[in-house]
Short mmCIF file of C-alpha atoms in Angstrom, two decimals:
data_model
loop_
_atom_site.label_atom_id
_atom_site.label_comp_id
_atom_site.label_asym_id
_atom_site.label_seq_id
_atom_site.Cartn_x
_atom_site.Cartn_y
_atom_site.Cartn_z
CA UNK A 152 21.62 2.07 10.10
CA UNK A 153 22.75 4.92 7.99
CA UNK A 154 26.52 5.30 6.79
CA UNK A 155 28.13 8.66 6.56
CA UNK A 156 28.99 8.22 2.91
CA UNK A 157 25.30 7.41 1.94
CA UNK A 158 22.75 10.34 0.87
CA UNK A 159 20.05 11.10 3.20
CA UNK A 160 17.07 9.12 2.24
CA UNK A 161 14.22 10.46 4.78
CA UNK A 162 11.35 8.26 3.62
CA UNK A 163 13.54 4.97 3.82
CA UNK A 164 15.11 6.05 7.23
CA UNK A 165 11.59 6.73 8.37
CA UNK A 166 10.46 3.21 7.39
CA UNK A 167 13.58 1.59 8.87
CA UNK A 168 13.26 3.47 12.22
CA UNK A 169 9.79 2.50 12.64
CA UNK A 170 10.43 -1.06 12.23
CA UNK A 171 13.59 -0.93 14.18
CA UNK A 172 11.94 1.06 17.20
CA UNK A 173 9.17 -1.57 17.38
CA UNK A 174 11.57 -4.52 17.37
CA UNK A 175 13.84 -2.63 20.21
CA UNK A 176 10.61 -1.87 22.24
CA UNK A 177 9.74 -5.57 22.12
CA UNK A 178 11.17 -8.75 23.96
CA UNK A 179 12.36 -10.11 20.63
CA UNK A 180 16.11 -8.91 20.93
CA UNK A 181 16.17 -10.26 24.43
CA UNK A 182 14.90 -13.90 23.43
CA UNK A 183 16.87 -13.76 20.25
CA UNK A 184 19.83 -11.21 20.30
CA UNK A 185 21.10 -12.67 16.93
CA UNK A 186 18.33 -11.01 15.09
CA UNK A 187 20.15 -7.66 15.33
CA UNK A 188 22.36 -8.87 12.66
CA UNK A 189 19.42 -9.98 10.46
CA UNK A 190 18.03 -6.47 10.60
CA UNK A 191 21.28 -5.01 9.61
CA UNK A 192 21.20 -7.35 6.75
CA UNK A 193 17.75 -7.10 5.70
CA UNK A 194 17.87 -3.20 5.55
CA UNK A 195 20.24 -3.19 2.61
CA UNK A 196 18.69 -4.03 -0.87
CA UNK A 197 19.93 -7.04 -2.63
CA UNK A 198 20.33 -4.96 -5.79
CA UNK A 199 19.11 -1.48 -6.98
CA UNK A 200 18.58 -0.90 -10.78
CA UNK A 201 18.83 2.54 -12.15
CA UNK A 202 18.44 3.56 -15.85
CA UNK A 203 17.37 6.43 -17.99
CA UNK A 204 14.24 6.35 -19.91
CA UNK A 205 14.29 8.23 -23.38
CA UNK A 206 10.86 8.66 -25.16
CA UNK A 207 9.23 10.92 -27.70
CA UNK A 208 6.42 13.37 -27.07
CA UNK A 209 3.58 14.21 -29.62
CA UNK A 210 5.49 17.28 -30.76
CA UNK A 211 8.49 15.12 -31.71
CA UNK A 212 10.67 16.37 -28.75
CA UNK A 213 12.92 13.66 -26.95
CA UNK A 214 12.08 13.39 -23.08
CA UNK A 215 14.21 12.00 -20.62
CA UNK A 216 13.07 10.17 -17.17
CA UNK A 217 14.97 8.18 -14.72
CA UNK A 218 13.81 4.59 -14.09
CA UNK A 219 14.33 2.44 -10.89
CA UNK A 220 13.87 -1.05 -9.67
CA UNK A 221 14.81 -1.85 -5.97
CA UNK A 222 15.05 -5.69 -5.64
CA UNK A 223 15.08 -5.61 -1.87
CA UNK A 224 14.60 -9.23 -0.66
CA UNK A 225 13.93 -12.54 -2.33
CA UNK A 226 14.19 -14.77 0.85
CA UNK A 227 10.59 -15.81 0.48
CA UNK A 228 10.12 -15.90 -3.23
CA UNK A 229 10.44 -13.65 -6.40
CA UNK A 230 10.69 -9.78 -5.81
CA UNK A 231 7.17 -8.45 -5.78
CA UNK A 232 5.87 -4.97 -5.42
CA UNK A 233 4.47 -2.17 -7.61
CA UNK A 234 5.76 0.39 -10.00
CA UNK A 235 5.15 4.13 -9.51
CA UNK A 236 4.81 6.61 -12.05
CA UNK A 237 4.86 10.27 -10.36
CA UNK A 238 7.23 13.42 -10.36
CA UNK A 239 7.99 12.69 -6.51
CA UNK A 240 9.62 9.30 -7.34
CA UNK A 241 13.05 8.91 -6.14
CA UNK A 242 15.42 6.27 -4.74
CA UNK A 243 14.51 7.07 -1.07
CA UNK A 244 10.64 6.63 -1.70
CA UNK A 245 11.25 3.48 -3.65
CA UNK A 246 13.50 1.98 -0.91
CA UNK A 247 10.92 2.89 1.79
CA UNK A 248 8.21 1.15 -0.27
CA UNK A 249 10.30 -1.79 -1.15
CA UNK A 250 11.43 -2.32 2.60
CA UNK A 251 7.77 -2.14 3.69
CA UNK A 252 6.74 -4.60 0.84
CA UNK A 253 9.25 -7.33 2.24
CA UNK A 254 7.27 -7.76 5.37
CA UNK A 255 3.89 -6.97 3.93
CA UNK A 256 4.27 -9.71 1.46
CA UNK A 257 5.51 -12.01 4.36
CA UNK A 258 2.43 -11.48 6.10
CA UNK A 259 0.11 -12.76 3.18
CA UNK A 260 1.57 -16.23 3.80
CA UNK A 261 2.48 -16.33 0.15
CA UNK A 262 5.88 -16.97 -1.43
CA UNK A 263 6.88 -13.41 -2.57
CA UNK A 264 9.93 -11.39 -1.77
CA UNK A 265 10.06 -7.56 -1.77
CA UNK A 266 10.67 -4.99 -4.33
CA UNK A 267 9.34 -1.73 -5.64
CA UNK A 268 10.14 0.63 -8.70
CA UNK A 269 8.90 3.27 -11.04
CA UNK A 270 9.88 6.30 -12.60
CA UNK A 271 9.46 10.31 -12.10
CA UNK A 272 7.49 10.35 -15.19
CA UNK A 273 4.16 11.94 -14.83
CA UNK A 274 1.21 10.43 -16.78
CA UNK A 275 -1.10 13.56 -15.93
CA UNK A 276 -1.42 15.78 -19.12
CA UNK A 277 0.00 13.11 -21.17
CA UNK A 278 -1.83 11.59 -24.42
CA UNK A 279 -2.29 7.76 -24.72
CA UNK A 280 0.32 7.59 -27.33
CA UNK A 281 2.89 9.38 -25.05
CA UNK A 282 2.12 7.10 -22.34
CA UNK A 283 2.49 4.32 -24.63
CA UNK A 284 5.89 5.25 -25.78
CA UNK A 285 7.15 6.09 -22.47
CA UNK A 286 6.04 2.56 -21.09
CA UNK A 287 7.61 0.82 -24.34
CA UNK A 288 11.08 2.55 -23.47
CA UNK A 289 10.69 2.11 -19.68
CA UNK A 290 9.92 -1.78 -20.22
CA UNK A 291 12.78 -1.91 -22.98
CA UNK A 292 15.36 -1.73 -20.10
CA UNK A 293 13.46 -3.19 -17.20
CA UNK A 294 12.63 -6.49 -19.12
CA UNK A 295 16.36 -7.20 -18.70
CA UNK A 296 15.94 -7.45 -14.86
CA UNK A 297 12.53 -8.95 -14.22
CA UNK A 298 10.53 -12.47 -14.85
CA UNK A 299 7.92 -14.75 -13.51
CA UNK A 300 10.62 -16.53 -11.14
CA UNK A 301 12.78 -13.31 -10.61
CA UNK A 302 10.66 -10.11 -10.12
CA UNK A 303 7.07 -9.49 -10.62
CA UNK A 304 6.20 -5.97 -10.70
CA UNK A 305 2.57 -4.59 -10.44
CA UNK A 306 0.85 -1.23 -10.66
CA UNK A 307 0.98 1.59 -8.02
CA UNK A 308 0.43 5.41 -8.29
CA UNK A 309 0.25 6.36 -11.85
CA UNK A 310 0.30 2.73 -13.22
CA UNK A 311 -3.13 1.57 -14.35
CA UNK A 312 -4.39 -1.34 -16.26
CA UNK A 313 -3.45 0.57 -19.37
CA UNK A 314 0.24 1.17 -18.48
CA UNK A 315 0.29 -2.47 -17.44
CA UNK A 316 -0.99 -3.36 -20.92
CA UNK A 317 1.68 -1.43 -22.62
CA UNK A 318 4.52 -2.71 -20.60
CA UNK A 319 3.47 -6.29 -20.90
CA UNK A 320 3.18 -5.98 -24.56
CA UNK A 321 6.69 -4.77 -24.95
CA UNK A 322 8.03 -7.25 -22.46
CA UNK A 323 6.34 -10.23 -24.62
CA UNK A 324 7.95 -8.60 -27.98
CA UNK A 325 11.30 -8.64 -26.61
CA UNK A 326 11.60 -11.78 -24.56
CA UNK A 327 9.41 -13.95 -26.82
CA UNK A 328 7.31 -15.40 -24.23
CA UNK A 329 3.97 -15.02 -22.37
CA UNK A 330 4.32 -15.39 -18.68
CA UNK A 331 2.98 -13.91 -15.55
CA UNK A 332 5.57 -11.11 -15.22
CA UNK A 333 3.39 -8.30 -14.20
CA UNK A 334 0.27 -8.39 -12.41
CA UNK A 335 -2.80 -6.15 -12.58
CA UNK A 336 -3.26 -7.60 -16.24
CA UNK A 337 -6.32 -7.37 -18.25
CA UNK A 338 -9.13 -9.94 -17.17
CA UNK A 339 -9.03 -11.40 -20.64
CA UNK A 340 -5.35 -11.86 -20.85
CA UNK A 341 -4.12 -13.31 -17.20
CA UNK A 342 -5.52 -10.78 -14.90
CA UNK A 343 -7.24 -12.02 -11.54
CA UNK A 344 -10.82 -11.09 -10.84
CA UNK A 345 -11.12 -8.72 -7.66
CA UNK A 346 -7.41 -7.23 -8.19
CA UNK A 347 -8.62 -3.83 -8.99
CA UNK A 348 -10.80 -4.18 -5.58
CA UNK A 349 -8.21 -5.91 -3.42
CA UNK A 350 -6.43 -3.24 -1.48
CA UNK A 351 -9.64 -1.44 -0.57
CA UNK A 352 -11.56 -4.53 0.11
CA UNK A 353 -8.72 -5.83 2.13
CA UNK A 354 -8.47 -2.99 4.39
CA UNK A 355 -12.16 -3.03 5.20
CA UNK A 356 -11.98 -6.80 5.95
CA UNK A 357 -8.87 -6.38 8.31
CA UNK A 358 -10.80 -3.43 10.34
CA UNK A 359 -13.92 -5.61 10.52
CA UNK A 360 -11.77 -8.10 12.42
CA UNK A 361 -10.38 -4.95 14.57
CA UNK A 362 -13.79 -3.93 15.41
CA UNK A 363 -15.23 -7.23 16.10
CA UNK A 364 -12.16 -8.19 18.67
CA UNK A 365 -12.31 -4.69 20.36
CA UNK A 366 -16.03 -4.98 20.88
CA UNK A 367 -16.11 -8.56 21.78
CA UNK A 368 -18.18 -9.38 18.79
CA UNK A 369 -20.89 -7.09 19.70
CA UNK A 370 -20.19 -4.31 17.01
CA UNK A 371 -19.47 -4.31 13.05
CA UNK A 372 -19.16 -1.60 10.26
CA UNK A 373 -22.88 -1.29 10.49
CA UNK A 374 -23.54 2.52 11.68
CA UNK A 375 -19.86 3.69 11.74
CA UNK A 376 -18.91 6.91 10.36
CA UNK A 377 -15.81 6.12 8.06
CA UNK A 378 -13.53 9.06 6.95
CA UNK A 379 -11.63 7.84 3.78
CA UNK A 380 -8.76 10.04 1.92
CA UNK A 381 -7.83 9.62 -1.54
CA UNK A 382 -10.07 8.90 -4.66
CA UNK A 383 -8.08 6.16 -6.46
CA UNK A 384 -8.77 2.40 -6.59
CA UNK A 385 -8.07 1.89 -2.83
CA UNK A 386 -10.42 4.75 -1.68
CA UNK A 387 -13.02 3.89 -4.13
CA UNK A 388 -13.27 0.33 -3.36
CA UNK A 389 -12.96 0.74 0.61
CA UNK A 390 -15.77 3.24 0.35
CA UNK A 391 -17.83 0.74 -1.70
CA UNK A 392 -17.31 -2.03 0.80
CA UNK A 393 -17.80 0.09 3.80
CA UNK A 394 -21.28 0.85 2.36
CA UNK A 395 -22.10 -2.96 1.66
CA UNK A 396 -21.22 -3.62 5.37
CA UNK A 397 -23.71 -0.80 6.43
CA UNK A 398 -21.29 2.02 7.35
CA UNK A 399 -21.45 5.58 6.26
CA UNK A 400 -18.60 7.22 4.00
CA UNK A 401 -18.25 10.72 5.19
CA UNK A 402 -15.22 11.91 3.09
CA UNK A 403 -13.10 11.32 -0.16
CA UNK A 404 -10.10 13.42 -1.28
CA UNK A 405 -7.28 13.95 -3.83
CA UNK A 406 -4.16 16.10 -3.75
CA UNK A 407 -6.13 19.39 -4.31
CA UNK A 408 -8.66 18.91 -1.32
CA UNK A 409 -11.45 17.10 0.54
CA UNK A 410 -15.10 16.47 -0.33
CA UNK A 411 -16.99 15.91 2.63
CA UNK A 412 -20.64 15.47 3.97
CA UNK A 413 -22.31 18.64 4.54
CA UNK A 414 -24.40 17.23 7.43
CA UNK A 415 -23.79 14.78 10.24
CA UNK A 416 -26.20 12.30 8.56
CA UNK A 417 -25.83 10.42 5.12
CA UNK A 418 -23.24 8.77 3.18
CA UNK A 419 -21.59 8.62 -0.21
CA UNK A 420 -23.75 6.45 -2.33
CA UNK A 421 -22.32 3.89 -4.63
CA UNK A 422 -23.47 6.08 -7.65
CA UNK A 423 -21.54 9.06 -6.46
CA UNK A 424 -18.42 7.14 -5.89
CA UNK A 425 -18.71 5.78 -9.46
CA UNK A 426 -19.04 9.17 -10.62
CA UNK A 427 -15.80 10.21 -8.81
CA UNK A 428 -14.17 7.00 -10.15
CA UNK A 429 -15.09 8.11 -13.78
CA UNK A 430 -13.50 11.80 -13.59
CA UNK A 431 -10.29 10.14 -12.11
CA UNK A 432 -10.03 7.81 -15.07
CA UNK A 433 -9.88 10.92 -17.12
CA UNK A 434 -7.03 12.53 -14.43
CA UNK A 435 -9.33 15.25 -13.54
CA UNK A 436 -9.67 16.59 -9.86
CA UNK A 437 -12.55 16.10 -7.38
CA UNK A 438 -13.21 20.04 -7.40
CA UNK A 439 -14.44 19.80 -10.96
CA UNK A 440 -17.29 17.41 -9.67
CA UNK A 441 -18.18 19.25 -6.34
CA UNK A 442 -19.38 22.28 -8.09
CA UNK A 443 -21.97 20.39 -9.91
CA UNK A 444 -25.82 20.75 -8.67
CA UNK A 445 -25.85 17.03 -7.56
CA UNK A 446 -22.79 17.18 -5.54
CA UNK A 447 -23.08 20.84 -4.22
CA UNK A 448 -26.26 20.18 -2.44
CA UNK A 449 -25.01 17.39 -0.31
CA UNK A 450 -21.34 17.88 -0.08
CA UNK A 451 -18.80 20.53 0.83
CA UNK A 452 -15.34 20.95 -1.09
CA UNK A 453 -12.44 22.18 1.18
CA UNK A 454 -9.32 23.18 -0.96
CA UNK A 455 -6.05 22.00 0.57
CA UNK A 456 -7.73 19.99 3.41
CA UNK A 457 -7.41 16.36 4.29
CA UNK A 458 -10.39 14.57 6.34
CA UNK A 459 -8.78 14.44 9.59
CA UNK A 460 -8.67 18.28 10.21
CA UNK A 461 -11.87 18.87 12.07
CA UNK A 462 -14.06 19.20 9.06
CA UNK A 463 -16.16 16.16 9.20
CA UNK A 464 -17.61 15.93 12.66
CA UNK A 465 -17.48 12.62 14.42
CA UNK A 466 -15.28 9.86 13.00
CA UNK A 467 -15.67 6.40 14.27
CA UNK A 468 -13.11 4.91 11.52
CA UNK A 469 -10.40 6.40 9.56
CA UNK A 470 -8.86 5.06 6.38
CA UNK A 471 -5.80 6.82 4.98
CA UNK A 472 -5.77 5.71 1.46
CA UNK A 473 -3.93 8.40 -0.51
CA UNK A 474 -0.18 8.64 -0.01
CA UNK A 475 2.58 8.36 2.47
CA UNK A 476 2.68 10.59 5.61
CA UNK A 477 -0.99 11.77 5.09
CA UNK A 478 -1.61 11.77 8.84
CA UNK A 479 0.49 14.14 10.84
CA UNK A 480 0.96 14.24 14.70
CA UNK A 481 -1.79 17.06 15.09
CA UNK A 482 -4.05 15.25 12.72
CA UNK A 483 -3.72 12.23 15.00
CA UNK A 484 -4.78 14.23 17.85
CA UNK A 485 -7.81 15.78 15.82
CA UNK A 486 -8.78 12.17 14.96
CA UNK A 487 -8.98 11.29 18.80
CA UNK A 488 -10.76 14.27 19.45
CA UNK A 489 -13.37 13.33 16.81
CA UNK A 490 -13.87 10.06 18.63
CA UNK A 491 -12.07 7.89 16.25
CA UNK A 492 -11.74 4.40 17.71
CA UNK A 493 -10.14 2.46 14.45
CA UNK A 494 -7.34 3.62 12.19
CA UNK A 495 -6.15 1.54 9.45
CA UNK A 496 -3.85 2.57 6.35
CA UNK A 497 -4.77 1.79 2.91
CA UNK A 498 -1.79 3.80 1.75
CA UNK A 499 1.86 2.84 2.42
CA UNK A 500 3.16 4.61 5.54
CA UNK A 501 0.17 6.69 5.66
CA UNK A 502 0.86 7.94 9.28
CA UNK A 503 4.06 10.01 10.01
CA UNK A 504 6.01 8.54 13.10
CA UNK A 505 4.61 11.44 15.20
CA UNK A 506 1.28 10.10 14.53
CA UNK A 507 1.73 6.68 15.17
CA UNK A 508 3.28 7.74 18.53
CA UNK A 509 0.15 9.35 19.48
CA UNK A 510 -1.96 6.51 18.47
CA UNK A 511 0.23 4.13 20.48
CA UNK A 512 0.16 6.36 23.56
CA UNK A 513 -3.45 6.65 23.61
CA UNK A 514 -3.82 2.78 23.24
CA UNK A 515 -1.67 2.32 26.04
CA UNK A 516 -3.21 4.68 28.26
CA UNK A 517 -7.06 3.67 27.60
CA UNK A 518 -8.61 0.40 28.19
CA UNK A 519 -9.93 -1.45 25.36
CA UNK A 520 -12.64 0.13 23.43
CA UNK A 521 -11.86 3.35 24.85
CA UNK A 522 -8.76 3.67 22.93
CA UNK A 523 -7.91 4.23 19.32
CA UNK A 524 -6.33 1.23 17.60
CA UNK A 525 -3.74 1.79 14.76
CA UNK A 526 -3.25 -0.66 11.98
CA UNK A 527 -0.06 -0.33 9.84
CA UNK A 528 -0.06 -0.42 6.06
CA UNK A 529 1.98 -3.57 5.88
CA UNK A 530 -0.91 -5.51 7.37
CA UNK A 531 -3.84 -3.49 6.72
CA UNK A 532 -3.32 -2.97 2.95
CA UNK A 533 -1.90 -6.26 2.02
CA UNK A 534 -4.73 -7.30 0.30
CA UNK A 535 -3.61 -5.77 -3.04
CA UNK A 536 -0.39 -7.77 -3.30
CA UNK A 537 -2.01 -10.78 -1.68
CA UNK A 538 -4.30 -11.09 -4.88
CA UNK A 539 -1.36 -10.17 -6.97
CA UNK A 540 0.27 -13.49 -5.65
CA UNK A 541 -3.01 -15.19 -6.23
CA UNK A 542 -2.83 -13.81 -9.87
CA UNK A 543 0.64 -15.20 -10.18
CA UNK A 544 -0.66 -18.54 -8.81
CA UNK A 545 -3.41 -18.70 -11.67
CA UNK A 546 -0.83 -17.72 -14.37
CA UNK A 547 1.28 -20.44 -13.43
CA UNK A 548 -1.41 -23.04 -13.43
CA UNK A 549 -2.92 -21.49 -16.70
CA UNK A 550 -6.23 -21.04 -14.95
CA UNK A 551 -8.89 -18.52 -13.87
CA UNK A 552 -10.63 -18.52 -10.48
CA UNK A 553 -14.23 -17.25 -9.89
CA UNK A 554 -14.83 -13.89 -8.19
CA UNK A 555 -16.16 -15.70 -5.07
CA UNK A 556 -13.01 -17.96 -4.83
CA UNK A 557 -10.58 -15.01 -5.12
CA UNK A 558 -12.81 -13.06 -2.53
CA UNK A 559 -12.81 -16.01 -0.14
CA UNK A 560 -9.01 -16.45 -0.36
CA UNK A 561 -8.50 -12.61 0.13
CA UNK A 562 -10.76 -12.80 3.06
CA UNK A 563 -8.96 -15.69 4.69
CA UNK A 564 -5.36 -13.81 3.99
CA UNK A 565 -6.73 -10.66 5.87
CA UNK A 566 -7.99 -12.62 8.80
CA UNK A 567 -4.63 -14.33 9.04
CA UNK A 568 -2.84 -11.01 8.93
CA UNK A 569 -4.87 -9.70 11.56
CA UNK A 570 -4.54 -12.87 13.86
CA UNK A 571 -0.83 -13.13 13.18
CA UNK A 572 -0.20 -9.61 14.13
CA UNK A 573 -2.36 -9.81 17.23
CA UNK A 574 -0.74 -13.09 18.54
CA UNK A 575 2.72 -12.00 17.84
CA UNK A 576 2.27 -8.77 19.88
CA UNK A 577 0.79 -10.77 22.78
CA UNK A 578 3.92 -12.90 22.56
CA UNK A 579 6.53 -10.21 22.33
CA UNK A 580 5.01 -6.84 23.71
CA UNK A 581 3.59 -6.79 27.00
CA UNK A 582 0.60 -4.28 26.96
CA UNK A 583 -0.66 -2.18 29.70
CA UNK A 584 -3.45 -3.74 31.80
CA UNK A 585 -6.70 -3.67 29.86
CA UNK A 586 -5.34 -2.17 26.75
CA UNK A 587 -5.50 -3.65 23.28
CA UNK A 588 -2.41 -5.40 21.75
CA UNK A 589 -0.07 -3.15 19.46
CA UNK A 590 -0.74 -4.27 15.98
CA UNK A 591 2.09 -2.22 14.57
CA UNK A 592 4.39 -4.05 16.87
CA UNK A 593 2.92 -7.46 16.18
CA UNK A 594 2.81 -6.92 12.48
CA UNK A 595 6.40 -5.63 12.30
CA UNK A 596 7.84 -8.40 14.44
CA UNK A 597 5.66 -11.51 12.66
CA UNK A 598 6.80 -9.97 9.09
CA UNK A 599 10.46 -9.63 10.23
CA UNK A 600 10.93 -12.95 12.06
CA UNK A 601 9.63 -14.91 9.15
CA UNK A 602 11.81 -13.19 6.64
CA UNK A 603 14.90 -13.62 8.88
CA UNK A 604 14.27 -17.12 9.47
CA UNK A 605 14.33 -17.59 5.94
CA UNK A 606 17.54 -15.57 5.22
CA UNK A 607 19.31 -17.57 8.03
CA UNK A 608 18.34 -20.96 6.28
CA UNK A 609 19.81 -19.59 2.93
CA UNK A 610 23.09 -18.65 4.69
CA UNK A 611 22.37 -14.91 4.40
CA UNK A 612 23.37 -14.14 8.21
CA UNK A 613 24.52 -16.23 11.20
#
């Protein structure tokens, strides 16, 4: 896949190898050897846009950042994927995210291609005016490369409804047209209901199908202890949906540490999650809330820790919902030792390859419900982009759907994602006797083959 004249791109190479290895270890290439060529083609972006972003801070000083848009694949529709504003952003990370987005979007069943973008700009510590000035400068260049039928970005880490609003306003001024060019818009000007909640709700809906399938319909989230990492939109709404379905949320975290229950009983409450959400809007750390009397009596805060490191006791379900590579091989083993039976990624590529190997080996070595069952982000966290696709449809028709209608469509899409991955795994990957099908292999193959067939029809490979 890599050529000697290309720079080392570890995140992208990890994402590519994760997909390629599951295709190699299935019967796909035996049944359809021509798909090897499709894999070579799909691994190269159709277009990469890189540009400078010059803006002025509140002191009148000129600041410079790098802006990117990776337009990876448009076989199934306009490029679709978020914009990330974070100091860690580089081309490798955006290529990994865009590559994953191709197949995630394919699994939703909606007409969306794959792309990703962003900047190494850090919104933390910036005033609203500084963020506005940056967004205006960023969109002044990006607007030349996007449009409702070309490329439809959304939010990601560091890009909330505020940033989407600033960018949409600048796009509208320059292009002199109102169109659904960004998703995650405000509810009063083209946004979809359920969009902020969609990724978190979706991962819980997906896991609910996992639990029911593995238990033969005998179990649900009721009574399950659920460890969640992160404290942004995905983690917050996943936690609220888990509580609604009868589960107990036993952890949340941020980049500085983890907040976990002090005892084996109880759960975060919706009120406590809302308090955490409020401080995150102010871009503050969980540690500032953890020391308050209301939290200190019920929770313990562990600096530098993640929830999978033997600090929360028994775990039934794990939902990594923070960032990439947040579950290592050793942490995967710790999850198994804690009794975890289901892990699904709310974050993109939340598990390292070593962790995935641990999960898959345990699944193959243990029958049914005795195993841990792993679901990759490209399937489990597809709810966010699915509702972005629904927002695009509403914008095109100039209509707004009710909360109930959007939520119903989201539930249907997540059920289809699960069933599609399950059926594809059963077709192309022979599991060990009594073991559960591989959702990572099934999801990879299902997404890849759909894109590959469309590319072949377009004459992109033969």
